[in-house]
Amino acid sequence: MSSLDDFAKTKLAGLEARHLRRELSVTQREDGLWVTRGGKLLLSFSCNDYLGLTHHPKVKAAAIAAVTRHGAGAGASRLVTGNHPLHGELETRLARLKGTEAACIFGSGYLANAGIVPVLVGKDDLVLVDVLSHACIWAGAQLSHARVEMFRHNDMAHLGELLETHRAEHARTLIVTEGVFSMDGDLAPLEELRLLADRHDAWLITDDAHGLGVLNEGRGSGAKVKADIQMGTLSKALGSYGGYVCASQAVIDLIKTRARTLIYSTALPPASIAAAIAALDVIEADPALAARAVLKAQAFTRAVNLPLAQSPIVPIHLGDPVTALDASHRLEDEGFLVIAIRPPTVPDGTARLRLAFTAAHADADIVRLAKIIREKILP
Ligand code: PMP
């Protein structure tokens, strides 16, 4: 057997040769929009801070006050001594916003998805996952030991076929998808998903990481059609950190009793919870705020003749990783931070620029970015 070091070096060299090696760049976020990277000030179109709340004075003040009152860390997992009063307050607020009986906060959105799927299904069961779903949905599905099948992206005919073929062989069936797809920005057909789930006696989970705070007056993608479980994150439009799950009281009680990523992981720091509560206050106090990020994305898609944006996320498909990296570097030369997204985050052959618009982007900057992308990036 080769040494661990040799193994790592060989593996890295292989990834490097395919332009798939990833490196961390120090990025100092100056506010909700501007970042300093490599000594250069850049206007970011790559942060998921859709409402600019990471740097909102009320959100920051709430986090500081929580540190002062409750300390820097939670001290233990929620089932031991980490369940601070702020947890319940945020859960009540999230359940109210999502129109469910109850909610449960997790350490992150990744931990939420990795934790809840194994609570609901096991080895005799079936999980059907949209092929473009986030890595943590796949992680949860794998950890459940259920049979996992993927359906083509937003392809309800394919999902229907899989249900017709396999549903009867399994005790329980779970359909999991994203409300807003993180790398494509399109929306799931929730009404059809709900109908299929009901027709085939299946449960539906939607991941609303990119919908909360920005769609349907901030209530997210599930405002009109209810999934059995709506999960998401506090780390994007809410500008904080942590994950959440909204569902009926009984489902939440079961999750709190059984989800290993909740039971065996330290609770969120009080500052993150307080910041998320303050972010919800800001969103609820300004009814026009939530819609603004999507409107900015739509101004951009109109300017570059792409299909009208449905969310704050706009992909520009470029195909291979080198072209995507090159486009990202060219935009950096023009003063913009637009990250290239490569496999395995996205399927082979679909490397892209992923633009994330925020309520705070100035119209003039969007016009300038669109012009450069039209002239220098688009084929
Ligand atoms: N689901 C989706 C669709 C996401 O995009 C993300 C974050 N990249 C997550 C879940 C994970 O959330 P968190 O960052 O809170 O772990």
Short mmCIF file of C-alpha atoms in Angstrom, two decimals, residues 19-293:
data_model
loop_
_atom_site.label_atom_id
_atom_site.label_comp_id
_atom_site.label_asym_id
_atom_site.label_seq_id
_atom_site.Cartn_x
_atom_site.Cartn_y
_atom_site.Cartn_z
CA HIS A 19 -9.02 21.25 -13.79
CA LEU A 20 -11.11 19.92 -10.91
CA ARG A 21 -8.80 20.63 -7.99
CA ARG A 22 -10.38 23.09 -5.57
CA GLU A 23 -8.63 25.63 -3.46
CA LEU A 24 -9.77 27.96 -0.71
CA SER A 25 -9.28 31.69 -1.38
CA VAL A 26 -9.26 34.08 1.53
CA THR A 27 -12.25 36.35 0.99
CA GLN A 28 -12.87 39.29 3.27
CA ARG A 29 -16.52 40.32 3.00
CA GLU A 30 -16.55 44.09 3.48
CA ASP A 31 -20.35 44.33 3.48
CA GLY A 32 -23.24 42.50 1.81
CA LEU A 33 -21.82 43.17 -1.66
CA TRP A 34 -18.12 43.92 -1.74
CA VAL A 35 -15.32 41.50 -0.98
CA THR A 36 -11.55 41.74 -0.89
CA ARG A 37 -9.73 38.82 -2.49
CA GLY A 38 -6.08 38.62 -3.43
CA GLY A 39 -5.70 42.30 -2.47
CA LYS A 40 -8.46 43.35 -4.90
CA LEU A 41 -11.85 44.83 -4.06
CA LEU A 42 -14.50 42.98 -6.08
CA LEU A 43 -18.27 43.31 -6.41
CA SER A 44 -19.62 39.90 -5.52
CA PHE A 45 -22.27 38.11 -7.54
CA SER A 46 -21.46 34.88 -5.72
CA CYS A 47 -22.77 35.29 -2.18
CA ASN A 48 -26.06 33.71 -1.14
CA ASP A 49 -26.72 36.68 1.10
CA TYR A 50 -29.78 37.45 -1.07
CA LEU A 51 -31.13 40.26 1.09
CA GLY A 52 -27.80 41.64 2.29
CA LEU A 53 -28.69 40.69 5.87
CA THR A 54 -25.29 39.31 6.92
CA HIS A 55 -24.25 42.92 7.48
CA HIS A 56 -27.59 44.47 8.46
CA PRO A 57 -27.11 46.59 11.61
CA LYS A 58 -30.08 44.97 13.41
CA VAL A 59 -28.93 41.44 12.56
CA LYS A 60 -25.37 42.13 13.73
CA ALA A 61 -26.59 43.86 16.90
CA ALA A 62 -28.81 40.86 17.75
CA ALA A 63 -25.85 38.48 17.37
CA ILE A 64 -23.64 40.66 19.57
CA ALA A 65 -26.33 40.94 22.24
CA ALA A 66 -26.78 37.13 22.22
CA VAL A 67 -23.05 36.58 22.75
CA THR A 68 -23.10 39.04 25.64
CA ARG A 69 -26.14 37.40 27.25
CA HIS A 70 -25.62 33.69 26.42
CA GLY A 71 -21.91 33.28 25.55
CA ALA A 72 -20.11 32.34 22.36
CA GLY A 73 -21.06 28.68 22.12
CA ALA A 74 -24.04 26.52 23.05
CA GLY A 75 -22.05 24.31 25.39
CA ALA A 76 -23.61 20.97 24.46
CA SER A 77 -26.07 19.32 22.11
CA ARG A 78 -29.70 20.42 22.32
CA LEU A 79 -30.78 17.28 24.18
CA VAL A 80 -28.17 17.87 26.87
CA THR A 81 -27.84 21.53 27.92
CA GLY A 82 -27.56 23.33 24.59
CA ASN A 83 -31.26 24.10 24.10
CA HIS A 84 -31.19 27.83 24.85
CA PRO A 85 -34.45 29.84 25.03
CA LEU A 86 -33.67 31.32 21.61
CA HIS A 87 -34.07 27.92 19.93
CA GLY A 88 -37.77 27.69 20.74
CA GLU A 89 -38.34 31.30 19.72
CA LEU A 90 -36.79 30.77 16.29
CA GLU A 91 -38.63 27.48 15.78
CA THR A 92 -41.95 29.16 16.52
CA ARG A 93 -41.14 31.94 14.04
CA LEU A 94 -40.10 29.50 11.30
CA ALA A 95 -43.18 27.32 11.75
CA ARG A 96 -45.39 30.40 11.55
CA LEU A 97 -43.68 31.65 8.39
CA LYS A 98 -43.91 28.24 6.73
CA GLY A 99 -47.46 27.54 7.90
CA THR A 100 -46.62 24.34 9.77
CA GLU A 101 -47.37 23.18 13.30
CA ALA A 102 -43.75 22.95 14.35
CA ALA A 103 -40.11 23.34 13.38
CA CYS A 104 -36.71 22.06 14.44
CA ILE A 105 -33.37 23.86 14.03
CA PHE A 106 -30.22 21.93 13.15
CA GLY A 107 -26.52 22.81 13.14
CA SER A 108 -26.67 23.40 9.38
CA GLY A 109 -28.83 22.66 6.37
CA TYR A 110 -26.43 19.84 5.47
CA LEU A 111 -26.92 18.28 8.90
CA ALA A 112 -30.69 18.68 8.59
CA ASN A 113 -30.93 16.72 5.34
CA ALA A 114 -28.36 14.16 6.43
CA GLY A 115 -30.35 13.67 9.64
CA ILE A 116 -34.01 13.64 8.66
CA VAL A 117 -34.08 11.15 5.75
CA PRO A 118 -32.79 8.23 7.87
CA VAL A 119 -35.46 9.03 10.50
CA LEU A 120 -38.23 8.54 7.96
CA VAL A 121 -37.08 5.62 5.80
CA GLY A 122 -34.92 2.52 6.13
CA LYS A 123 -33.80 -0.57 4.25
CA ASP A 124 -37.25 -1.72 3.08
CA ASP A 125 -38.13 1.70 1.72
CA LEU A 126 -37.65 3.78 -1.41
CA VAL A 127 -36.25 7.31 -1.83
CA LEU A 128 -36.76 9.12 -5.14
CA VAL A 129 -34.45 12.09 -5.63
CA ASP A 130 -34.28 14.73 -8.37
CA VAL A 131 -30.94 14.20 -10.10
CA LEU A 132 -29.88 17.82 -9.51
CA SER A 133 -30.52 17.73 -5.77
CA HIS A 134 -27.93 19.02 -3.34
CA ALA A 135 -25.16 16.75 -2.01
CA CYS A 136 -26.69 16.68 1.49
CA ILE A 137 -29.94 15.20 0.16
CA TRP A 138 -27.92 12.37 -1.38
CA ALA A 139 -26.02 12.00 1.87
CA GLY A 140 -29.28 11.62 3.82
CA ALA A 141 -30.63 9.14 1.27
CA GLN A 142 -27.46 7.02 1.47
CA LEU A 143 -27.37 7.08 5.26
CA SER A 144 -30.95 5.77 5.35
CA HIS A 145 -29.97 2.46 3.63
CA ALA A 146 -33.19 2.71 1.64
CA ARG A 147 -33.23 1.95 -2.08
CA VAL A 148 -32.37 5.24 -3.82
CA GLU A 149 -33.50 6.04 -7.36
CA MET A 150 -33.04 9.36 -9.13
CA PHE A 151 -35.53 10.96 -11.44
CA ARG A 152 -34.58 13.24 -14.32
CA HIS A 153 -34.54 16.90 -13.38
CA ASN A 154 -38.11 18.17 -12.82
CA ASP A 155 -39.35 15.35 -15.07
CA MET A 156 -42.70 14.39 -13.57
CA ALA A 157 -43.35 11.73 -16.22
CA HIS A 158 -40.14 9.99 -15.18
CA LEU A 159 -40.99 10.28 -11.50
CA GLY A 160 -44.45 8.87 -12.25
CA GLU A 161 -42.90 5.90 -14.09
CA LEU A 162 -40.56 5.16 -11.18
CA LEU A 163 -43.48 5.29 -8.75
CA GLU A 164 -45.59 3.00 -10.98
CA THR A 165 -42.72 0.51 -11.27
CA HIS A 166 -41.28 0.48 -7.76
CA ARG A 167 -43.76 1.91 -5.24
CA ALA A 168 -45.56 -1.37 -4.54
CA GLU A 169 -42.30 -3.18 -3.68
CA HIS A 170 -41.58 -0.87 -0.74
CA ALA A 171 -43.22 -0.16 2.58
CA ARG A 172 -42.61 3.60 2.60
CA THR A 173 -41.62 5.96 -0.21
CA LEU A 174 -40.10 9.40 0.07
CA ILE A 175 -39.72 11.95 -2.76
CA VAL A 176 -37.02 14.57 -2.17
CA THR A 177 -36.32 17.62 -4.29
CA GLU A 178 -35.34 21.27 -4.08
CA GLY A 179 -37.88 24.11 -4.17
CA VAL A 180 -35.30 26.34 -5.89
CA PHE A 181 -32.40 24.50 -7.51
CA SER A 182 -29.16 25.81 -6.12
CA MET A 183 -27.04 25.68 -9.27
CA ASP A 184 -29.75 26.31 -11.89
CA GLY A 185 -32.12 28.73 -10.17
CA ASP A 186 -35.23 27.04 -11.56
CA LEU A 187 -38.18 25.93 -9.43
CA ALA A 188 -39.63 22.48 -8.77
CA PRO A 189 -43.18 21.81 -10.07
CA LEU A 190 -44.58 21.54 -6.55
CA GLU A 191 -48.23 21.04 -7.51
CA GLU A 192 -47.41 18.06 -9.72
CA LEU A 193 -45.05 16.65 -7.10
CA ARG A 194 -47.77 16.89 -4.47
CA LEU A 195 -50.28 15.15 -6.78
CA LEU A 196 -47.87 12.34 -7.60
CA ALA A 197 -46.95 11.88 -3.95
CA ASP A 198 -50.62 11.69 -2.93
CA ARG A 199 -51.56 9.37 -5.80
CA HIS A 200 -48.80 6.90 -4.93
CA ASP A 201 -48.98 7.19 -1.16
CA ALA A 202 -45.54 8.77 -0.88
CA TRP A 203 -44.16 11.54 1.35
CA LEU A 204 -42.62 14.71 -0.05
CA ILE A 205 -39.65 16.71 1.27
CA THR A 206 -38.64 20.00 -0.34
CA ASP A 207 -35.34 21.70 0.30
CA ASP A 208 -36.04 25.43 0.31
CA ALA A 209 -32.52 26.62 1.07
CA HIS A 210 -32.69 29.17 -1.76
CA GLY A 211 -36.39 30.06 -1.50
CA LEU A 212 -36.83 31.20 2.10
CA GLY A 213 -36.75 34.99 2.34
CA VAL A 214 -36.93 35.60 -1.41
CA LEU A 215 -40.04 33.90 -2.86
CA ASN A 216 -43.70 34.49 -1.93
CA GLU A 217 -43.16 37.47 0.38
CA GLY A 218 -40.32 35.62 2.05
CA ARG A 219 -42.26 32.45 2.88
CA GLY A 220 -40.33 30.50 0.27
CA SER A 221 -41.16 28.04 -2.45
CA GLY A 222 -43.65 26.01 -0.39
CA ALA A 223 -46.04 28.87 0.32
CA LYS A 224 -48.85 27.57 -1.91
CA VAL A 225 -48.30 23.81 -2.04
CA LYS A 226 -47.29 22.07 1.16
CA ALA A 227 -44.69 19.36 1.22
CA ASP A 228 -44.84 17.02 4.21
CA ILE A 229 -41.50 18.44 5.27
CA GLN A 230 -40.00 21.76 4.23
CA MET A 231 -36.37 22.07 5.16
CA GLY A 232 -33.88 24.83 4.54
CA THR A 233 -31.04 26.90 5.87
CA LEU A 234 -30.58 30.04 7.92
CA SER A 235 -27.36 30.77 6.04
CA LYS A 236 -28.60 32.31 2.79
CA ALA A 237 -31.36 34.96 2.74
CA LEU A 238 -31.41 35.09 6.55
CA GLY A 239 -27.72 35.95 6.58
CA SER A 240 -26.90 33.73 9.56
CA TYR A 241 -25.98 30.05 9.99
CA GLY A 242 -27.86 26.83 10.73
CA GLY A 243 -30.52 24.59 9.22
CA TYR A 244 -34.21 24.04 9.90
CA VAL A 245 -37.02 21.57 9.25
CA CYS A 246 -40.73 22.53 9.30
CA ALA A 247 -43.48 19.89 9.54
CA SER A 248 -46.37 18.65 11.71
CA GLN A 249 -45.85 18.48 15.48
CA ALA A 250 -45.62 14.68 15.46
CA VAL A 251 -43.02 14.61 12.66
CA ILE A 252 -40.93 17.25 14.42
CA ASP A 253 -41.21 15.37 17.73
CA LEU A 254 -39.99 12.21 16.01
CA ILE A 255 -37.11 14.08 14.36
CA LYS A 256 -36.07 15.60 17.70
CA THR A 257 -36.08 12.14 19.23
CA ARG A 258 -34.28 10.27 16.43
CA ALA A 259 -32.19 12.47 14.12
CA ARG A 260 -28.58 11.57 14.80
CA THR A 261 -27.20 14.84 13.38
CA LEU A 262 -29.30 16.70 15.95
CA ILE A 263 -28.76 14.40 18.92
CA TYR A 264 -25.00 13.93 18.58
CA SER A 265 -23.95 17.41 17.44
CA THR A 266 -23.52 20.56 19.51
CA ALA A 267 -26.37 23.07 19.27
CA LEU A 268 -26.00 26.23 17.21
CA PRO A 269 -24.25 29.15 18.91
CA PRO A 270 -26.80 31.58 20.37
CA ALA A 271 -25.52 34.40 18.12
CA SER A 272 -26.55 32.50 14.96
CA ILE A 273 -30.06 31.96 16.27
CA ALA A 274 -30.48 35.56 17.42
CA ALA A 275 -29.23 36.81 14.05
CA ALA A 276 -31.77 34.62 12.22
CA ILE A 277 -34.62 35.90 14.42
CA ALA A 278 -33.56 39.49 13.73
CA ALA A 279 -33.39 38.72 9.99
CA LEU A 280 -36.98 37.44 10.09
CA ASP A 281 -37.97 40.70 11.84
CA VAL A 282 -36.33 42.72 9.05
CA ILE A 283 -38.06 40.68 6.33
CA GLU A 284 -41.46 40.89 8.00
CA ALA A 285 -41.14 44.66 8.56
CA ASP A 286 -40.44 45.42 4.88
CA PRO A 287 -42.90 43.60 2.59
CA ALA A 288 -41.09 44.78 -0.57
CA LEU A 289 -37.66 43.48 0.45
CA ALA A 290 -38.17 39.78 -0.28
CA ALA A 291 -39.04 40.26 -3.95
CA ARG A 292 -36.09 42.50 -4.71
CA ALA A 293 -33.41 39.84 -5.27
#
